[in-house]
mmCIF file of C-alpha atoms in Angstrom:
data_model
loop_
_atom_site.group_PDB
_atom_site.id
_atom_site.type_symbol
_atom_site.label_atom_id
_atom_site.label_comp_id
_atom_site.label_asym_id
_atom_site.label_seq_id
_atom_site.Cartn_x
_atom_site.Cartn_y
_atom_site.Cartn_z
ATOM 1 C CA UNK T 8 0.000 0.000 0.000
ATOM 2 C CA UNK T 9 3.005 2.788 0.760
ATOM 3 C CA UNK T 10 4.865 1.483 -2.094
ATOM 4 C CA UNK T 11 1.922 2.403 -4.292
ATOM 5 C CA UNK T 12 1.412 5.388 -2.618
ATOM 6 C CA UNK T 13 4.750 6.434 -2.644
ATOM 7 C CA UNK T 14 5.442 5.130 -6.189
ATOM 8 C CA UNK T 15 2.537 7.321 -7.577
ATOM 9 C CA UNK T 16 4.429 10.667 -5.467
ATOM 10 C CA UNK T 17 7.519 9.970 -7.184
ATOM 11 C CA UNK T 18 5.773 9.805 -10.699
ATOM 12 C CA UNK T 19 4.124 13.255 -9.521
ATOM 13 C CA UNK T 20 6.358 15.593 -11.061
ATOM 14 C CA UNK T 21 6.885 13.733 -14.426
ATOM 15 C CA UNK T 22 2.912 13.312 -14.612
ATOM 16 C CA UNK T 23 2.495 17.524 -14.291
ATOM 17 C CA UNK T 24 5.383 18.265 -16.531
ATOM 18 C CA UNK T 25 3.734 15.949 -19.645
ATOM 19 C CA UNK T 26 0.234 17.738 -18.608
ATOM 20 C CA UNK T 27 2.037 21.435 -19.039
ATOM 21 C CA UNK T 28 4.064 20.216 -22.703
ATOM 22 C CA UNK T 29 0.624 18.184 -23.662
ATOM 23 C CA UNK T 30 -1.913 21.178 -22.442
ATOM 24 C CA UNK T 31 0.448 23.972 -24.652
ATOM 25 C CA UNK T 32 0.048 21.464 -27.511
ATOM 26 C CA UNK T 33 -3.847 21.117 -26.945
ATOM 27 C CA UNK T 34 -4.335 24.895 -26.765
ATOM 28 C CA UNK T 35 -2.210 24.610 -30.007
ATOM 29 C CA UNK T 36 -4.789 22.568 -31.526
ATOM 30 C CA UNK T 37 -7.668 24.077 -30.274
ATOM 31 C CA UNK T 38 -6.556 27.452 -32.319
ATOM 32 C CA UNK T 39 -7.080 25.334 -35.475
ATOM 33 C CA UNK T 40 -10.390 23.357 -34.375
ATOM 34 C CA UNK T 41 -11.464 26.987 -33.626
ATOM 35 C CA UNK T 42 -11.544 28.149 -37.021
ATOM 36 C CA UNK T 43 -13.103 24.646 -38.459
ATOM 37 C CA UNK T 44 -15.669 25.066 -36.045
ATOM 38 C CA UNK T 45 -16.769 28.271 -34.588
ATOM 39 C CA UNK T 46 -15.261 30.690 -37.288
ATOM 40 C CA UNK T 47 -16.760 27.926 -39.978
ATOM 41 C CA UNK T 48 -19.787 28.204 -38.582
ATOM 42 C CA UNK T 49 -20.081 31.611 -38.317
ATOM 43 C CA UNK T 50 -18.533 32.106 -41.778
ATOM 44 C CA UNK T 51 -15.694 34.650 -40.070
ATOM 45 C CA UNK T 52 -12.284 34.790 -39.926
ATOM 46 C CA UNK T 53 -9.126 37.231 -38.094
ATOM 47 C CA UNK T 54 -5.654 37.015 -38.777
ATOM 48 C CA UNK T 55 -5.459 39.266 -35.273
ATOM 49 C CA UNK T 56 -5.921 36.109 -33.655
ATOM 50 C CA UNK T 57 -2.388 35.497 -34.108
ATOM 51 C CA UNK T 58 -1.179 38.533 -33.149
ATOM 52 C CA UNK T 59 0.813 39.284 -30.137
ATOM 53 C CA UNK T 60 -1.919 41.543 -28.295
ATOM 54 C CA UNK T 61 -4.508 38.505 -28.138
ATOM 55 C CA UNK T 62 -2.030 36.427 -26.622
ATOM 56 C CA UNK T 63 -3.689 36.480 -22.845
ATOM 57 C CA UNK T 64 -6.684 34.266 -24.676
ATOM 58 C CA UNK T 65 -4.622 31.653 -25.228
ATOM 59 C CA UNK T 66 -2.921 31.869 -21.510
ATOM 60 C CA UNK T 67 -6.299 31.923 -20.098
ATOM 61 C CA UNK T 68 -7.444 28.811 -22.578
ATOM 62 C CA UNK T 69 -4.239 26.987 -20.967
ATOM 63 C CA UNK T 70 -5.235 27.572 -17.487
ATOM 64 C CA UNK T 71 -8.654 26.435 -18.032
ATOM 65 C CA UNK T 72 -7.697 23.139 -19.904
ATOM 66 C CA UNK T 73 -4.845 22.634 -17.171
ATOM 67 C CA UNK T 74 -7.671 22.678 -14.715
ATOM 68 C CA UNK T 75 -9.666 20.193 -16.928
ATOM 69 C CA UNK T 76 -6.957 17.698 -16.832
ATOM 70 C CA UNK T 77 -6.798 17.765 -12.916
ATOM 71 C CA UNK T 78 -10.223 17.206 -12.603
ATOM 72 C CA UNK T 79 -10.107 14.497 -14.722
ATOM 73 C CA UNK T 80 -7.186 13.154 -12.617
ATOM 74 C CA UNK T 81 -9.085 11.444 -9.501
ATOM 75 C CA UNK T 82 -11.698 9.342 -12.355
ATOM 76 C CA UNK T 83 -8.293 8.191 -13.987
ATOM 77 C CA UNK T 84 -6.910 7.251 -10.721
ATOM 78 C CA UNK T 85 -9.752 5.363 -9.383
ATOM 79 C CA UNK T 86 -9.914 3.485 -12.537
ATOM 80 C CA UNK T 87 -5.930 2.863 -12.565
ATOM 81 C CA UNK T 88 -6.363 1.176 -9.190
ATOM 82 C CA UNK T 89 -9.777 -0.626 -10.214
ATOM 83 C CA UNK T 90 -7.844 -1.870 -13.589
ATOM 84 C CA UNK T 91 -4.506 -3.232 -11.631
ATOM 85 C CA UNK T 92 -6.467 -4.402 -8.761
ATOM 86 C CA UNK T 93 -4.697 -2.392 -6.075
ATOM 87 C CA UNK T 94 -5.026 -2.171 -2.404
ATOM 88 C CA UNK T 95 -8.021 -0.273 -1.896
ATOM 89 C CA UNK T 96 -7.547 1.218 1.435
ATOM 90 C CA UNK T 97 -4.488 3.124 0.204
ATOM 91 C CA UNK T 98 -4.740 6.862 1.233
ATOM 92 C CA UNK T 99 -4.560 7.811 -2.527
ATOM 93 C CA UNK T 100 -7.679 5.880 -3.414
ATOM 94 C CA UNK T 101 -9.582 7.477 -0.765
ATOM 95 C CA UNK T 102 -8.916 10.737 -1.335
ATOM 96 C CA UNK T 103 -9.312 10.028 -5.125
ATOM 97 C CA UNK T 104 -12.768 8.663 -4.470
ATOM 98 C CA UNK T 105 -13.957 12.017 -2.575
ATOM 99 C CA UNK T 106 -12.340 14.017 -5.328
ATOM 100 C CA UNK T 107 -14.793 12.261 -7.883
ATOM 101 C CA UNK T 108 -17.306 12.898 -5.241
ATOM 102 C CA UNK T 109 -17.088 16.317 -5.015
ATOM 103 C CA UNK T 110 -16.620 16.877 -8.699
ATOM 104 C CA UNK T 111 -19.958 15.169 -9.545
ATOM 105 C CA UNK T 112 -21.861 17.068 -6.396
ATOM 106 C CA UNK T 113 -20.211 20.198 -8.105
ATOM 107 C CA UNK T 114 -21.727 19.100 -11.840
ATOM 108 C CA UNK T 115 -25.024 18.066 -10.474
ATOM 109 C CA UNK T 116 -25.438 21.157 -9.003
ATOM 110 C CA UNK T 117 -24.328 23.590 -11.663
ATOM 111 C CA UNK T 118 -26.503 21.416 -14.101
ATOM 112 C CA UNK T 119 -29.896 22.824 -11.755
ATOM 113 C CA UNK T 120 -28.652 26.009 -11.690
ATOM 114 C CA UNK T 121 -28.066 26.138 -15.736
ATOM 115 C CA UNK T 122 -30.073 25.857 -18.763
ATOM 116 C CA UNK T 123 -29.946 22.394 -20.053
ATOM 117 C CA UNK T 124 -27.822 22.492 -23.209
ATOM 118 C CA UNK T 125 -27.553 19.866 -24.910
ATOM 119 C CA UNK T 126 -24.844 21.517 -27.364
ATOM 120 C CA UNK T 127 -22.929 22.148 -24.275
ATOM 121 C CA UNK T 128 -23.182 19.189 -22.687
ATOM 122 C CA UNK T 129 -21.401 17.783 -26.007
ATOM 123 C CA UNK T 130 -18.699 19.827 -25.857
ATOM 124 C CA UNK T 131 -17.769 19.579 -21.978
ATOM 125 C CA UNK T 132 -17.842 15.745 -22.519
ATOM 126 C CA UNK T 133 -15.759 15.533 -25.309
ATOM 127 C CA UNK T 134 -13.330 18.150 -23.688
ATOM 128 C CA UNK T 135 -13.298 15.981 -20.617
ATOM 129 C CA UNK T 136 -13.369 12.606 -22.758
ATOM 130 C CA UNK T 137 -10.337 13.313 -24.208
ATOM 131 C CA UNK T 138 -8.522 14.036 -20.988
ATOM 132 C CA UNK T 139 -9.660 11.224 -19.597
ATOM 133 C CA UNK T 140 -7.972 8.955 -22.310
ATOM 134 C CA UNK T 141 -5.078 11.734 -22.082
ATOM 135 C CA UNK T 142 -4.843 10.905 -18.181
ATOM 136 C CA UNK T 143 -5.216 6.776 -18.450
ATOM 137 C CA UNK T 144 -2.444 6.905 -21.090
ATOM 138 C CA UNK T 145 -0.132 8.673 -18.479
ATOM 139 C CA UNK T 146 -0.884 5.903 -15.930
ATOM 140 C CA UNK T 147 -0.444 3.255 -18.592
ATOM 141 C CA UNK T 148 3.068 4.492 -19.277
ATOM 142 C CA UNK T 149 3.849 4.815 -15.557
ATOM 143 C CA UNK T 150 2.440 1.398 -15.268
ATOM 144 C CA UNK T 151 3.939 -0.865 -18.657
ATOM 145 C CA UNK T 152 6.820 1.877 -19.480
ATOM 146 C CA UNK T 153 5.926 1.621 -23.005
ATOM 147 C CA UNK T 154 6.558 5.122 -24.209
ATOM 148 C CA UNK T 155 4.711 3.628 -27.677
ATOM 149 C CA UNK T 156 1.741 3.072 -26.849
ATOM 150 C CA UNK T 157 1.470 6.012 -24.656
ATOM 151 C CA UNK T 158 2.059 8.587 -27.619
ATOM 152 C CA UNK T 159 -0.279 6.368 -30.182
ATOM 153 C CA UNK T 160 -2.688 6.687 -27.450
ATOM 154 C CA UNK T 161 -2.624 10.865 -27.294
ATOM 155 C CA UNK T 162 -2.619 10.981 -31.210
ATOM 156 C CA UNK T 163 -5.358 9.039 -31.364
ATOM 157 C CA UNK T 164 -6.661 11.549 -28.878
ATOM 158 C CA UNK T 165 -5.883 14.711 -31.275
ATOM 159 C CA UNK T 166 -7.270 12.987 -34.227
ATOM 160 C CA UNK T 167 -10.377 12.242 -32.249
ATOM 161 C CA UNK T 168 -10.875 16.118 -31.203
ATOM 162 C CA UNK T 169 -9.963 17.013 -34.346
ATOM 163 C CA UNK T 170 -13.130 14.616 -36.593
ATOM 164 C CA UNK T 171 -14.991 15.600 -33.674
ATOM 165 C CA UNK T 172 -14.855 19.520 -34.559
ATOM 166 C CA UNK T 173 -15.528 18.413 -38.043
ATOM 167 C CA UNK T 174 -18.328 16.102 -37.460
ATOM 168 C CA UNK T 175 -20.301 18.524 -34.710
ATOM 169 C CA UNK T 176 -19.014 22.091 -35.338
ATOM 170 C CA UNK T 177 -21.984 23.417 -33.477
ATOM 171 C CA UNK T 178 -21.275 21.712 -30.366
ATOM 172 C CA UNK T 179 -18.134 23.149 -30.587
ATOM 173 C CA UNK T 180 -19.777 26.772 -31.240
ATOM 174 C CA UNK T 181 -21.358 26.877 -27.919
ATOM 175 C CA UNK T 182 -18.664 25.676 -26.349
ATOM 176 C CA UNK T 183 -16.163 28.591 -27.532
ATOM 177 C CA UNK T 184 -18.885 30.842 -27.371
ATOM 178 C CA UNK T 185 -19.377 30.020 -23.641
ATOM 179 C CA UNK T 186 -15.631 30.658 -23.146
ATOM 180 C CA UNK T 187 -15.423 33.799 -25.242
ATOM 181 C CA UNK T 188 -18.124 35.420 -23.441
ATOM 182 C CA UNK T 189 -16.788 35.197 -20.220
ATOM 183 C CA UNK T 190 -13.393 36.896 -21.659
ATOM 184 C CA UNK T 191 -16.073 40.276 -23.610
ATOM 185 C CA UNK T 192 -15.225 38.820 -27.011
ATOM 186 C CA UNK T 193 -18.417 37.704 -27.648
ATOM 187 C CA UNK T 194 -22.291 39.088 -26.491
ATOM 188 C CA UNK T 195 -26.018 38.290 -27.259
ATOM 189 C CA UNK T 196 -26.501 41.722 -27.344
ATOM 190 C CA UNK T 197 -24.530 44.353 -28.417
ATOM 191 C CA UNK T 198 -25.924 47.749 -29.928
ATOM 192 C CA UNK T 199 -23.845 48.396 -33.364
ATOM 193 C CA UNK T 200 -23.084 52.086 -34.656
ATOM 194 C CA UNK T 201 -23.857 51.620 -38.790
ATOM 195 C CA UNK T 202 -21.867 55.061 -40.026
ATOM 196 C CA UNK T 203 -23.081 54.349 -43.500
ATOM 197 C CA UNK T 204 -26.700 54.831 -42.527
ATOM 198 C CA UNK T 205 -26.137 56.669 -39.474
ATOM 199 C CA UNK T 206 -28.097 54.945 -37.293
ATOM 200 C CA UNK T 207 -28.261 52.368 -34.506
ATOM 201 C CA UNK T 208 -28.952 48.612 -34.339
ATOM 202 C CA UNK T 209 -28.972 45.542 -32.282
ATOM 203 C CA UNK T 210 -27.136 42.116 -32.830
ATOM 204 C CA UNK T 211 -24.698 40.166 -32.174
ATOM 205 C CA UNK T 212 -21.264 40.257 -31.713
ATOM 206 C CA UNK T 213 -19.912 36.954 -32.648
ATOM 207 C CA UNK T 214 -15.953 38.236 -32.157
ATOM 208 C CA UNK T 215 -13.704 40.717 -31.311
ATOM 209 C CA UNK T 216 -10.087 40.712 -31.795
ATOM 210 C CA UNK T 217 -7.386 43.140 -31.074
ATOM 211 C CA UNK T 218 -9.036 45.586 -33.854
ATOM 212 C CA UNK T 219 -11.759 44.769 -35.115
ATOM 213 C CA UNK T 220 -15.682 43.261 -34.105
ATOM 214 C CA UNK T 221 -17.489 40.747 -36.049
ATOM 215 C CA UNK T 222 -21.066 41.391 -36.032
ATOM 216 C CA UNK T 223 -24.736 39.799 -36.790
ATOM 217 C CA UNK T 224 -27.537 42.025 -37.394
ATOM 218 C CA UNK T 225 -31.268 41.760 -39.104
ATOM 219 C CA UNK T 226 -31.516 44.830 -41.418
ATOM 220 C CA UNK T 227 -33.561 45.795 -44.218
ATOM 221 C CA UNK T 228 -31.821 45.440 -47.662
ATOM 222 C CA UNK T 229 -33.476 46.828 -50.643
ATOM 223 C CA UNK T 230 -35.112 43.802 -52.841
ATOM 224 C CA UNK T 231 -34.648 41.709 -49.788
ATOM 225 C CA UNK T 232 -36.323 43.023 -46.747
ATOM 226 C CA UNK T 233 -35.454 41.637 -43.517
ATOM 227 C CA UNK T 234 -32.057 39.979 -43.851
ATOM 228 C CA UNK T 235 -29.027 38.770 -41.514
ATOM 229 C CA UNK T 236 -26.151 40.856 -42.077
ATOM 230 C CA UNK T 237 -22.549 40.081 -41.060
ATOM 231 C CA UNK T 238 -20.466 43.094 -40.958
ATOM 232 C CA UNK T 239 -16.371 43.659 -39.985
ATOM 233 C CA UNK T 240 -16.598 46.889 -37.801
ATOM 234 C CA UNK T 241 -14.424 49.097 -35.541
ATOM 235 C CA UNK T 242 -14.371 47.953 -31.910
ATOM 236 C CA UNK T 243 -15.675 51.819 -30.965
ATOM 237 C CA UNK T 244 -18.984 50.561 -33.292
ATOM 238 C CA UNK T 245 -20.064 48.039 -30.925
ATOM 239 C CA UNK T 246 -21.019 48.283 -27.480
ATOM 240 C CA UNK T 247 -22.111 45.571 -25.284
ATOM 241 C CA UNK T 248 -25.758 45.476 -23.954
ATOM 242 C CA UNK T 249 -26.008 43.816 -20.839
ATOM 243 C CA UNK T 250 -28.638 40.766 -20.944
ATOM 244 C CA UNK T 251 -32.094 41.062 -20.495
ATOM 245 C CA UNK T 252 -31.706 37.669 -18.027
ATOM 246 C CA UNK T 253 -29.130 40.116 -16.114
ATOM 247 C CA UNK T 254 -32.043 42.870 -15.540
ATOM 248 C CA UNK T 255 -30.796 44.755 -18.720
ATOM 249 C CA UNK T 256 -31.928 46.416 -21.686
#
């Protein structure tokens, strides 16, 4: 039972420096399942997403998938010790087995307080699926040292995210567009300056990069009527409206 435990502490520091090289890679990949999915969708795309000043998006992506592979962590260690047929009264298990507790109190509870999504509930498991296969490949490797099947087993991974994004962009959209509204690059409502026809409209803002806002409007065009209208604006164009679930306009 120490030997485990003690085994697993030594493995520790190896386990967290894969997770940091892996999670830069993922955030990596996630610029380019971004575009096939959310930008795609949305029929957009910024070059200023590259750029220098929009590199705090990417640091706070990395945090937020870092924090997705430790909370995938205790599931992967239960299992591990399930698989191998360990001692369960180890002090790891246990505190493993509350983590998972806690974690699905946690989910329960934000699921009652939330909209049910369906779209979103795609996304978050997938996110999470993959680091759960991420996770049980690190504990394979620190369990049959075969460095092989460890890295087949997180390209398979990326190659899964990757049809994924292909297969179910939309899930993807909400997902992103959770994530980007929490940062102010995207809004439900946003009230949009047209200095053509000098006058004011609501949409959508679907993106905002360094320079630049990508917005959705209805409008009247002449032969149409009512039409959506995507437009590439000046960020002092838009302003965002708070939500009318908030208490605002």
């Amino acid at each position: 039972m120490q030997k485990d435990f003690f085994d697993l502490v030594d493995f520790a520091p190896k386990y967290l420096k894969i997770i940091l090289f892996s999670t830069l890679g993922f955030c990596a990949l996630c610029l380019f399942i971004f575009v096939i999915s959310y930008m795609r969708v949305n029929e957009i795309f910024s070059f200023e997403l590259l750029s220098f000043d929009n590199l705090w998006i990417f640091i706070f992506a990395f945090v937020y998938f870092f924090v997705f592979a430790l909370l995938a962590l205790p599931f992967n260690v239960l299992a591990h010790y399930l698989l191998h047929k360990k001692d369960k009264k180890d002090f790891l298990f246990r505190v493993s087995f509350a983590g998972v507790l806690l974690i699905l109190c946690f989910l329960i509870l934000g699921l009652k307080m939330r909209e049910f999504n369906p779209k979103w509930l795609i996304f978050c498991g997938i996110i999470l699926g993959v680091y759960f296969l991420f996770i049980a490949a690190c504990l394979h490797f620190y369990e049959r040292k075969n460095s092989k099947h460890f890295f087949i087993l997180i390209f398979g991974a990326f190659v899964l995210l990757t049809y994924a994004a292909i297969l179910f962009p939309h899930a993807f959209e909400t997902g992103f567009e959770r994530f980007l509204k929490t940062k102010g690059l995207s809004a439900a409502r946003v009230e949009i300056y047209l200095k053509d026809k000098q006058k004011f409209v609501i949409g959508r803002l679907i993106f905002r990069d360094s320079k630049f806002a990508y917005v959705r409007f209805e409008d009247r065009i002449w032969g149409v009527g009512e039409s959506n209208v995507t437009k590439i604006l000046p960020l002092e164009s838009v302003a965002i409206l708070k939500d009318e679930r908030d208490g605002g306009r």
